[in-house]
Amino acid sequence: MEPPVHTLEELFEQLGLPSDEASRRAFIEAHAPLPNEIPLPDAPFWTPAQATFLREELVEDADWAEVIEELNTLLRKNYQK
């Protein structure tokens, strides 16, 4: 298995968010848990440009898709319906 093309830090930079570890943790803590019925790109905390990027990269299964799925998992941890 090949390592991911991009890191979580790079994804945050691509989204225009602070990318240091503390900022990433704070973002995830602030926005988790994301309910399972809300697709990641439709989460209310994204700007339209961020949502478009996430949606397009996932649909195209592009280089960013793997790390976007990692973020998706982190935002949904411990979600209870």
mmCIF file of N, CA, C and O in Angstrom:
data_model
loop_
_atom_site.group_PDB
_atom_site.id
_atom_site.type_symbol
_atom_site.label_atom_id
_atom_site.label_comp_id
_atom_site.label_asym_id
_atom_site.label_seq_id
_atom_site.Cartn_x
_atom_site.Cartn_y
_atom_site.Cartn_z
ATOM 1 N N MET A 1 0.846 -1.177 0.000
ATOM 2 C CA MET A 1 0.000 0.000 0.000
ATOM 3 C C MET A 1 0.891 1.239 0.000
ATOM 4 O O MET A 1 1.819 1.345 0.788
ATOM 5 N N GLU A 2 0.572 2.164 -0.869
ATOM 6 C CA GLU A 2 1.351 3.399 -0.952
ATOM 7 C C GLU A 2 0.907 4.378 0.135
ATOM 8 O O GLU A 2 -0.262 4.401 0.511
ATOM 9 N N PRO A 3 1.831 5.188 0.634
ATOM 10 C CA PRO A 3 1.448 6.189 1.626
ATOM 11 C C PRO A 3 0.548 7.240 0.980
ATOM 12 O O PRO A 3 0.561 7.425 -0.237
ATOM 13 N N PRO A 4 -0.257 7.937 1.782
ATOM 14 C CA PRO A 4 -1.130 8.968 1.223
ATOM 15 C C PRO A 4 -0.318 10.028 0.490
ATOM 16 O O PRO A 4 0.821 10.317 0.845
ATOM 17 N N VAL A 5 -0.926 10.594 -0.529
ATOM 18 C CA VAL A 5 -0.261 11.628 -1.320
ATOM 19 C C VAL A 5 -0.156 12.917 -0.505
ATOM 20 O O VAL A 5 0.841 13.615 -0.568
ATOM 21 N N HIS A 6 -1.197 13.215 0.262
ATOM 22 C CA HIS A 6 -1.247 14.451 1.052
ATOM 23 C C HIS A 6 -1.445 14.120 2.530
ATOM 24 O O HIS A 6 -2.014 13.096 2.871
ATOM 25 N N THR A 7 -1.024 15.048 3.359
ATOM 26 C CA THR A 7 -1.190 14.892 4.804
ATOM 27 C C THR A 7 -2.386 15.708 5.286
ATOM 28 O O THR A 7 -2.885 16.586 4.572
ATOM 29 N N LEU A 8 -2.805 15.449 6.500
ATOM 30 C CA LEU A 8 -3.873 16.222 7.109
ATOM 31 C C LEU A 8 -3.468 17.693 7.224
ATOM 32 O O LEU A 8 -4.279 18.593 6.987
ATOM 33 N N GLU A 9 -2.217 17.924 7.547
ATOM 34 C CA GLU A 9 -1.704 19.298 7.630
ATOM 35 C C GLU A 9 -1.859 20.002 6.277
ATOM 36 O O GLU A 9 -2.319 21.144 6.205
ATOM 37 N N GLU A 10 -1.508 19.327 5.211
ATOM 38 C CA GLU A 10 -1.638 19.917 3.869
ATOM 39 C C GLU A 10 -3.096 20.157 3.499
ATOM 40 O O GLU A 10 -3.415 21.160 2.843
ATOM 41 N N LEU A 11 -3.989 19.265 3.930
ATOM 42 C CA LEU A 11 -5.414 19.462 3.652
ATOM 43 C C LEU A 11 -5.918 20.729 4.338
ATOM 44 O O LEU A 11 -6.627 21.526 3.728
ATOM 45 N N PHE A 12 -5.546 20.915 5.582
ATOM 46 C CA PHE A 12 -5.964 22.123 6.291
ATOM 47 C C PHE A 12 -5.424 23.367 5.584
ATOM 48 O O PHE A 12 -6.138 24.363 5.443
ATOM 49 N N GLU A 13 -4.184 23.305 5.129
ATOM 50 C CA GLU A 13 -3.616 24.435 4.383
ATOM 51 C C GLU A 13 -4.409 24.676 3.098
ATOM 52 O O GLU A 13 -4.719 25.821 2.755
ATOM 53 N N GLN A 14 -4.748 23.611 2.386
ATOM 54 C CA GLN A 14 -5.507 23.713 1.148
ATOM 55 C C GLN A 14 -6.880 24.340 1.401
ATOM 56 O O GLN A 14 -7.396 25.084 0.568
ATOM 57 N N LEU A 15 -7.457 24.046 2.549
ATOM 58 C CA LEU A 15 -8.760 24.597 2.913
ATOM 59 C C LEU A 15 -8.658 26.011 3.493
ATOM 60 O O LEU A 15 -9.676 26.623 3.813
ATOM 61 N N GLY A 16 -7.439 26.513 3.631
ATOM 62 C CA GLY A 16 -7.248 27.865 4.164
ATOM 63 C C GLY A 16 -7.424 27.939 5.671
ATOM 64 O O GLY A 16 -7.744 28.998 6.210
ATOM 65 N N LEU A 17 -7.193 26.821 6.341
ATOM 66 C CA LEU A 17 -7.340 26.761 7.791
ATOM 67 C C LEU A 17 -5.960 26.671 8.446
ATOM 68 O O LEU A 17 -5.017 26.183 7.827
ATOM 69 N N PRO A 18 -5.852 27.121 9.703
ATOM 70 C CA PRO A 18 -4.595 26.928 10.416
ATOM 71 C C PRO A 18 -4.260 25.442 10.436
ATOM 72 O O PRO A 18 -5.132 24.611 10.685
ATOM 73 N N SER A 19 -3.008 25.111 10.162
ATOM 74 C CA SER A 19 -2.668 23.706 9.937
ATOM 75 C C SER A 19 -1.762 23.075 10.985
ATOM 76 O O SER A 19 -1.453 21.889 10.883
ATOM 77 N N ASP A 20 -1.361 23.834 11.990
ATOM 78 C CA ASP A 20 -0.520 23.228 13.017
ATOM 79 C C ASP A 20 -1.361 22.234 13.819
ATOM 80 O O ASP A 20 -2.593 22.266 13.782
ATOM 81 N N GLU A 21 -0.700 21.331 14.510
ATOM 82 C CA GLU A 21 -1.402 20.247 15.198
ATOM 83 C C GLU A 21 -2.447 20.746 16.188
ATOM 84 O O GLU A 21 -3.568 20.235 16.234
ATOM 85 N N ALA A 22 -2.111 21.759 16.967
ATOM 86 C CA ALA A 22 -3.060 22.276 17.956
ATOM 87 C C ALA A 22 -4.302 22.848 17.272
ATOM 88 O O ALA A 22 -5.426 22.637 17.742
ATOM 89 N N SER A 23 -4.108 23.547 16.172
ATOM 90 C CA SER A 23 -5.245 24.125 15.443
ATOM 91 C C SER A 23 -6.108 23.039 14.809
ATOM 92 O O SER A 23 -7.340 23.142 14.800
ATOM 93 N N ARG A 24 -5.477 22.004 14.287
ATOM 94 C CA ARG A 24 -6.238 20.897 13.701
ATOM 95 C C ARG A 24 -7.082 20.213 14.775
ATOM 96 O O ARG A 24 -8.265 19.940 14.572
ATOM 97 N N ARG A 25 -6.482 19.959 15.914
ATOM 98 C CA ARG A 25 -7.218 19.325 17.016
ATOM 99 C C ARG A 25 -8.369 20.207 17.477
ATOM 100 O O ARG A 25 -9.476 19.712 17.728
ATOM 101 N N ALA A 26 -8.122 21.502 17.581
ATOM 102 C CA ALA A 26 -9.168 22.426 18.022
ATOM 103 C C ALA A 26 -10.328 22.455 17.017
ATOM 104 O O ALA A 26 -11.499 22.478 17.413
ATOM 105 N N PHE A 27 -10.017 22.433 15.732
ATOM 106 C CA PHE A 27 -11.053 22.424 14.696
ATOM 107 C C PHE A 27 -11.904 21.162 14.825
ATOM 108 O O PHE A 27 -13.139 21.225 14.815
ATOM 109 N N ILE A 28 -11.253 20.030 14.952
ATOM 110 C CA ILE A 28 -11.974 18.757 15.049
ATOM 111 C C ILE A 28 -12.821 18.725 16.316
ATOM 112 O O ILE A 28 -13.997 18.337 16.277
ATOM 113 N N GLU A 29 -12.274 19.164 17.426
ATOM 114 C CA GLU A 29 -13.033 19.191 18.678
ATOM 115 C C GLU A 29 -14.218 20.137 18.591
ATOM 116 O O GLU A 29 -15.286 19.848 19.129
ATOM 117 N N ALA A 30 -14.049 21.258 17.902
ATOM 118 C CA ALA A 30 -15.126 22.246 17.775
ATOM 119 C C ALA A 30 -16.266 21.760 16.890
ATOM 120 O O ALA A 30 -17.418 22.150 17.095
ATOM 121 N N HIS A 31 -15.968 20.912 15.911
ATOM 122 C CA HIS A 31 -16.971 20.530 14.925
ATOM 123 C C HIS A 31 -17.426 19.076 15.016
ATOM 124 O O HIS A 31 -18.350 18.681 14.297
ATOM 125 N N ALA A 32 -16.819 18.292 15.879
ATOM 126 C CA ALA A 32 -17.224 16.900 16.050
ATOM 127 C C ALA A 32 -18.174 16.798 17.236
ATOM 128 O O ALA A 32 -18.133 17.638 18.130
ATOM 129 N N PRO A 33 -19.032 15.838 17.239
ATOM 130 C CA PRO A 33 -19.199 14.830 16.199
ATOM 131 C C PRO A 33 -20.143 15.313 15.107
ATOM 132 O O PRO A 33 -21.161 15.934 15.379
ATOM 133 N N LEU A 34 -19.783 15.017 13.887
ATOM 134 C CA LEU A 34 -20.615 15.335 12.729
ATOM 135 C C LEU A 34 -21.579 14.169 12.524
ATOM 136 O O LEU A 34 -21.136 13.027 12.389
ATOM 137 N N PRO A 35 -22.891 14.443 12.517
ATOM 138 C CA PRO A 35 -23.862 13.354 12.343
ATOM 139 C C PRO A 35 -23.640 12.591 11.037
ATOM 140 O O PRO A 35 -23.287 13.177 10.014
ATOM 141 N N ASN A 36 -23.864 11.300 11.093
ATOM 142 C CA ASN A 36 -23.636 10.434 9.939
ATOM 143 C C ASN A 36 -24.478 10.801 8.733
ATOM 144 O O ASN A 36 -24.073 10.557 7.600
ATOM 145 N N GLU A 37 -25.651 11.381 8.954
ATOM 146 C CA GLU A 37 -26.526 11.701 7.830
ATOM 147 C C GLU A 37 -26.110 12.961 7.069
ATOM 148 O O GLU A 37 -26.664 13.269 6.020
ATOM 149 N N ILE A 38 -25.124 13.674 7.566
ATOM 150 C CA ILE A 38 -24.635 14.875 6.879
ATOM 151 C C ILE A 38 -23.341 14.529 6.147
ATOM 152 O O ILE A 38 -22.331 14.236 6.783
ATOM 153 N N PRO A 39 -23.361 14.554 4.813
ATOM 154 C CA PRO A 39 -22.112 14.314 4.076
ATOM 155 C C PRO A 39 -21.077 15.379 4.446
ATOM 156 O O PRO A 39 -21.430 16.549 4.674
ATOM 157 N N LEU A 40 -19.841 14.996 4.527
ATOM 158 C CA LEU A 40 -18.790 15.932 4.941
ATOM 159 C C LEU A 40 -18.845 17.259 4.188
ATOM 160 O O LEU A 40 -18.812 18.320 4.825
ATOM 161 N N PRO A 41 -18.958 17.270 2.852
ATOM 162 C CA PRO A 41 -18.979 18.564 2.159
ATOM 163 C C PRO A 41 -20.194 19.428 2.487
ATOM 164 O O PRO A 41 -20.180 20.637 2.261
ATOM 165 N N ASP A 42 -21.250 18.827 3.041
ATOM 166 C CA ASP A 42 -22.467 19.570 3.376
ATOM 167 C C ASP A 42 -22.486 20.082 4.809
ATOM 168 O O ASP A 42 -23.461 20.709 5.232
ATOM 169 N N ALA A 43 -21.423 19.824 5.556
ATOM 170 C CA ALA A 43 -21.371 20.294 6.942
ATOM 171 C C ALA A 43 -21.474 21.822 6.957
ATOM 172 O O ALA A 43 -20.922 22.501 6.090
ATOM 173 N N PRO A 44 -22.190 22.364 7.938
ATOM 174 C CA PRO A 44 -22.460 23.799 7.954
ATOM 175 C C PRO A 44 -21.252 24.692 8.229
ATOM 176 O O PRO A 44 -21.326 25.906 8.020
ATOM 177 N N PHE A 45 -20.156 24.127 8.647
ATOM 178 C CA PHE A 45 -19.001 24.957 9.000
ATOM 179 C C PHE A 45 -18.070 25.252 7.834
ATOM 180 O O PHE A 45 -17.116 26.019 7.985
ATOM 181 N N TRP A 46 -18.305 24.681 6.656
ATOM 182 C CA TRP A 46 -17.454 24.965 5.491
ATOM 183 C C TRP A 46 -17.926 26.203 4.752
ATOM 184 O O TRP A 46 -19.117 26.476 4.688
ATOM 185 N N THR A 47 -16.989 26.911 4.157
ATOM 186 C CA THR A 47 -17.357 27.977 3.235
ATOM 187 C C THR A 47 -17.809 27.305 1.933
ATOM 188 O O THR A 47 -17.505 26.124 1.712
ATOM 189 N N PRO A 48 -18.485 28.023 1.058
ATOM 190 C CA PRO A 48 -18.868 27.417 -0.221
ATOM 191 C C PRO A 48 -17.660 26.881 -1.001
ATOM 192 O O PRO A 48 -17.731 25.805 -1.596
ATOM 193 N N ALA A 49 -16.558 27.600 -0.995
ATOM 194 C CA ALA A 49 -15.363 27.159 -1.722
ATOM 195 C C ALA A 49 -14.786 25.887 -1.105
ATOM 196 O O ALA A 49 -14.375 24.966 -1.821
ATOM 197 N N GLN A 50 -14.745 25.813 0.217
ATOM 198 C CA GLN A 50 -14.237 24.614 0.886
ATOM 199 C C GLN A 50 -15.131 23.410 0.576
ATOM 200 O O GLN A 50 -14.639 22.325 0.271
ATOM 201 N N ALA A 51 -16.439 23.615 0.644
ATOM 202 C CA ALA A 51 -17.386 22.525 0.369
ATOM 203 C C ALA A 51 -17.245 22.032 -1.063
ATOM 204 O O ALA A 51 -17.249 20.823 -1.311
ATOM 205 N N THR A 52 -17.094 22.949 -1.999
ATOM 206 C CA THR A 52 -16.922 22.564 -3.401
ATOM 207 C C THR A 52 -15.651 21.753 -3.582
ATOM 208 O O THR A 52 -15.651 20.718 -4.255
ATOM 209 N N PHE A 53 -14.564 22.200 -2.990
ATOM 210 C CA PHE A 53 -13.302 21.467 -3.080
ATOM 211 C C PHE A 53 -13.457 20.050 -2.545
ATOM 212 O O PHE A 53 -13.085 19.076 -3.204
ATOM 213 N N LEU A 54 -14.018 19.915 -1.350
ATOM 214 C CA LEU A 54 -14.172 18.604 -0.736
ATOM 215 C C LEU A 54 -15.043 17.699 -1.607
ATOM 216 O O LEU A 54 -14.698 16.542 -1.856
ATOM 217 N N ARG A 55 -16.161 18.218 -2.072
ATOM 218 C CA ARG A 55 -17.085 17.437 -2.887
ATOM 219 C C ARG A 55 -16.412 16.969 -4.174
ATOM 220 O O ARG A 55 -16.484 15.784 -4.536
ATOM 221 N N GLU A 56 -15.765 17.890 -4.871
ATOM 222 C CA GLU A 56 -15.127 17.545 -6.149
ATOM 223 C C GLU A 56 -14.012 16.521 -5.971
ATOM 224 O O GLU A 56 -13.887 15.589 -6.764
ATOM 225 N N GLU A 57 -13.217 16.684 -4.952
ATOM 226 C CA GLU A 57 -12.097 15.753 -4.736
ATOM 227 C C GLU A 57 -12.598 14.360 -4.388
ATOM 228 O O GLU A 57 -12.020 13.361 -4.815
ATOM 229 N N LEU A 58 -13.677 14.278 -3.617
ATOM 230 C CA LEU A 58 -14.233 12.970 -3.274
ATOM 231 C C LEU A 58 -14.878 12.310 -4.488
ATOM 232 O O LEU A 58 -14.686 11.118 -4.728
ATOM 233 N N VAL A 59 -15.645 13.074 -5.256
ATOM 234 C CA VAL A 59 -16.319 12.525 -6.437
ATOM 235 C C VAL A 59 -15.308 12.007 -7.448
ATOM 236 O O VAL A 59 -15.486 10.942 -8.040
ATOM 237 N N GLU A 60 -14.232 12.739 -7.628
ATOM 238 C CA GLU A 60 -13.207 12.361 -8.603
ATOM 239 C C GLU A 60 -12.229 11.320 -8.056
ATOM 240 O O GLU A 60 -11.363 10.842 -8.784
ATOM 241 N N ASP A 61 -12.368 10.973 -6.769
ATOM 242 C CA ASP A 61 -11.425 10.078 -6.103
ATOM 243 C C ASP A 61 -9.994 10.547 -6.381
ATOM 244 O O ASP A 61 -9.103 9.772 -6.721
ATOM 245 N N ALA A 62 -9.808 11.845 -6.235
ATOM 246 C CA ALA A 62 -8.533 12.501 -6.542
ATOM 247 C C ALA A 62 -7.501 12.248 -5.439
ATOM 248 O O ALA A 62 -7.774 11.570 -4.446
ATOM 249 N N ASP A 63 -6.332 12.834 -5.637
ATOM 250 C CA ASP A 63 -5.226 12.674 -4.689
ATOM 251 C C ASP A 63 -5.613 13.045 -3.257
ATOM 252 O O ASP A 63 -5.061 12.506 -2.307
ATOM 253 N N TRP A 64 -6.528 13.990 -3.121
ATOM 254 C CA TRP A 64 -6.915 14.462 -1.799
ATOM 255 C C TRP A 64 -7.931 13.540 -1.121
ATOM 256 O O TRP A 64 -8.173 13.664 0.082
ATOM 257 N N ALA A 65 -8.565 12.639 -1.855
ATOM 258 C CA ALA A 65 -9.683 11.858 -1.319
ATOM 259 C C ALA A 65 -9.321 11.082 -0.049
ATOM 260 O O ALA A 65 -10.106 11.042 0.903
ATOM 261 N N GLU A 66 -8.170 10.468 -0.020
ATOM 262 C CA GLU A 66 -7.795 9.648 1.145
ATOM 263 C C GLU A 66 -7.692 10.488 2.418
ATOM 264 O O GLU A 66 -8.205 10.105 3.468
ATOM 265 N N VAL A 67 -7.071 11.633 2.336
ATOM 266 C CA VAL A 67 -6.917 12.464 3.537
ATOM 267 C C VAL A 67 -8.244 13.158 3.886
ATOM 268 O O VAL A 67 -8.525 13.407 5.060
ATOM 269 N N ILE A 68 -9.090 13.415 2.903
ATOM 270 C CA ILE A 68 -10.424 13.951 3.188
ATOM 271 C C ILE A 68 -11.221 12.899 3.964
ATOM 272 O O ILE A 68 -11.923 13.224 4.924
ATOM 273 N N GLU A 69 -11.104 11.646 3.576
ATOM 274 C CA GLU A 69 -11.785 10.566 4.308
ATOM 275 C C GLU A 69 -11.236 10.439 5.729
ATOM 276 O O GLU A 69 -11.978 10.123 6.661
ATOM 277 N N GLU A 70 -9.944 10.686 5.894
ATOM 278 C CA GLU A 70 -9.359 10.667 7.242
ATOM 279 C C GLU A 70 -10.003 11.753 8.105
ATOM 280 O O GLU A 70 -10.384 11.507 9.250
ATOM 281 N N LEU A 71 -10.132 12.953 7.554
ATOM 282 C CA LEU A 71 -10.782 14.043 8.285
ATOM 283 C C LEU A 71 -12.233 13.692 8.568
ATOM 284 O O LEU A 71 -12.740 13.937 9.667
ATOM 285 N N ASN A 72 -12.913 13.118 7.599
ATOM 286 C CA ASN A 72 -14.295 12.693 7.767
ATOM 287 C C ASN A 72 -14.422 11.751 8.973
ATOM 288 O O ASN A 72 -15.294 11.924 9.820
ATOM 289 N N THR A 73 -13.539 10.786 9.057
ATOM 290 C CA THR A 73 -13.550 9.830 10.162
ATOM 291 C C THR A 73 -13.311 10.537 11.493
ATOM 292 O O THR A 73 -13.998 10.274 12.480
ATOM 293 N N LEU A 74 -12.353 11.436 11.525
ATOM 294 C CA LEU A 74 -12.041 12.160 12.758
ATOM 295 C C LEU A 74 -13.222 13.006 13.229
ATOM 296 O O LEU A 74 -13.473 13.115 14.426
ATOM 297 N N LEU A 75 -13.944 13.595 12.291
ATOM 298 C CA LEU A 75 -15.084 14.442 12.650
ATOM 299 C C LEU A 75 -16.302 13.632 13.089
ATOM 300 O O LEU A 75 -17.211 14.168 13.707
ATOM 301 N N ARG A 76 -16.347 12.362 12.779
ATOM 302 C CA ARG A 76 -17.502 11.525 13.127
ATOM 303 C C ARG A 76 -17.262 10.620 14.328
ATOM 304 O O ARG A 76 -18.172 9.938 14.787
ATOM 305 N N LYS A 77 -16.073 10.620 14.855
ATOM 306 C CA LYS A 77 -15.764 9.738 15.991
ATOM 307 C C LYS A 77 -16.741 9.947 17.135
ATOM 308 O O LYS A 77 -17.087 11.071 17.488
ATOM 309 N N ASN A 78 -17.138 8.822 17.695
ATOM 310 C CA ASN A 78 -18.000 8.795 18.876
ATOM 311 C C ASN A 78 -19.380 9.382 18.639
ATOM 312 O O ASN A 78 -20.062 9.754 19.578
ATOM 313 N N TYR A 79 -19.814 9.447 17.377
ATOM 314 C CA TYR A 79 -21.154 9.984 17.126
ATOM 315 C C TYR A 79 -22.202 8.971 17.556
ATOM 316 O O TYR A 79 -22.146 7.810 17.193
ATOM 317 N N GLN A 80 -23.133 9.417 18.344
ATOM 318 C CA GLN A 80 -24.249 8.584 18.795
ATOM 319 C C GLN A 80 -25.537 9.175 18.252
ATOM 320 O O GLN A 80 -25.816 10.349 18.448
ATOM 321 N N LYS A 81 -26.341 8.371 17.594
ATOM 322 C CA LYS A 81 -27.635 8.854 17.078
ATOM 323 C C LYS A 81 -28.589 9.050 18.214
ATOM 324 O O LYS A 81 -28.609 8.377 19.183
#
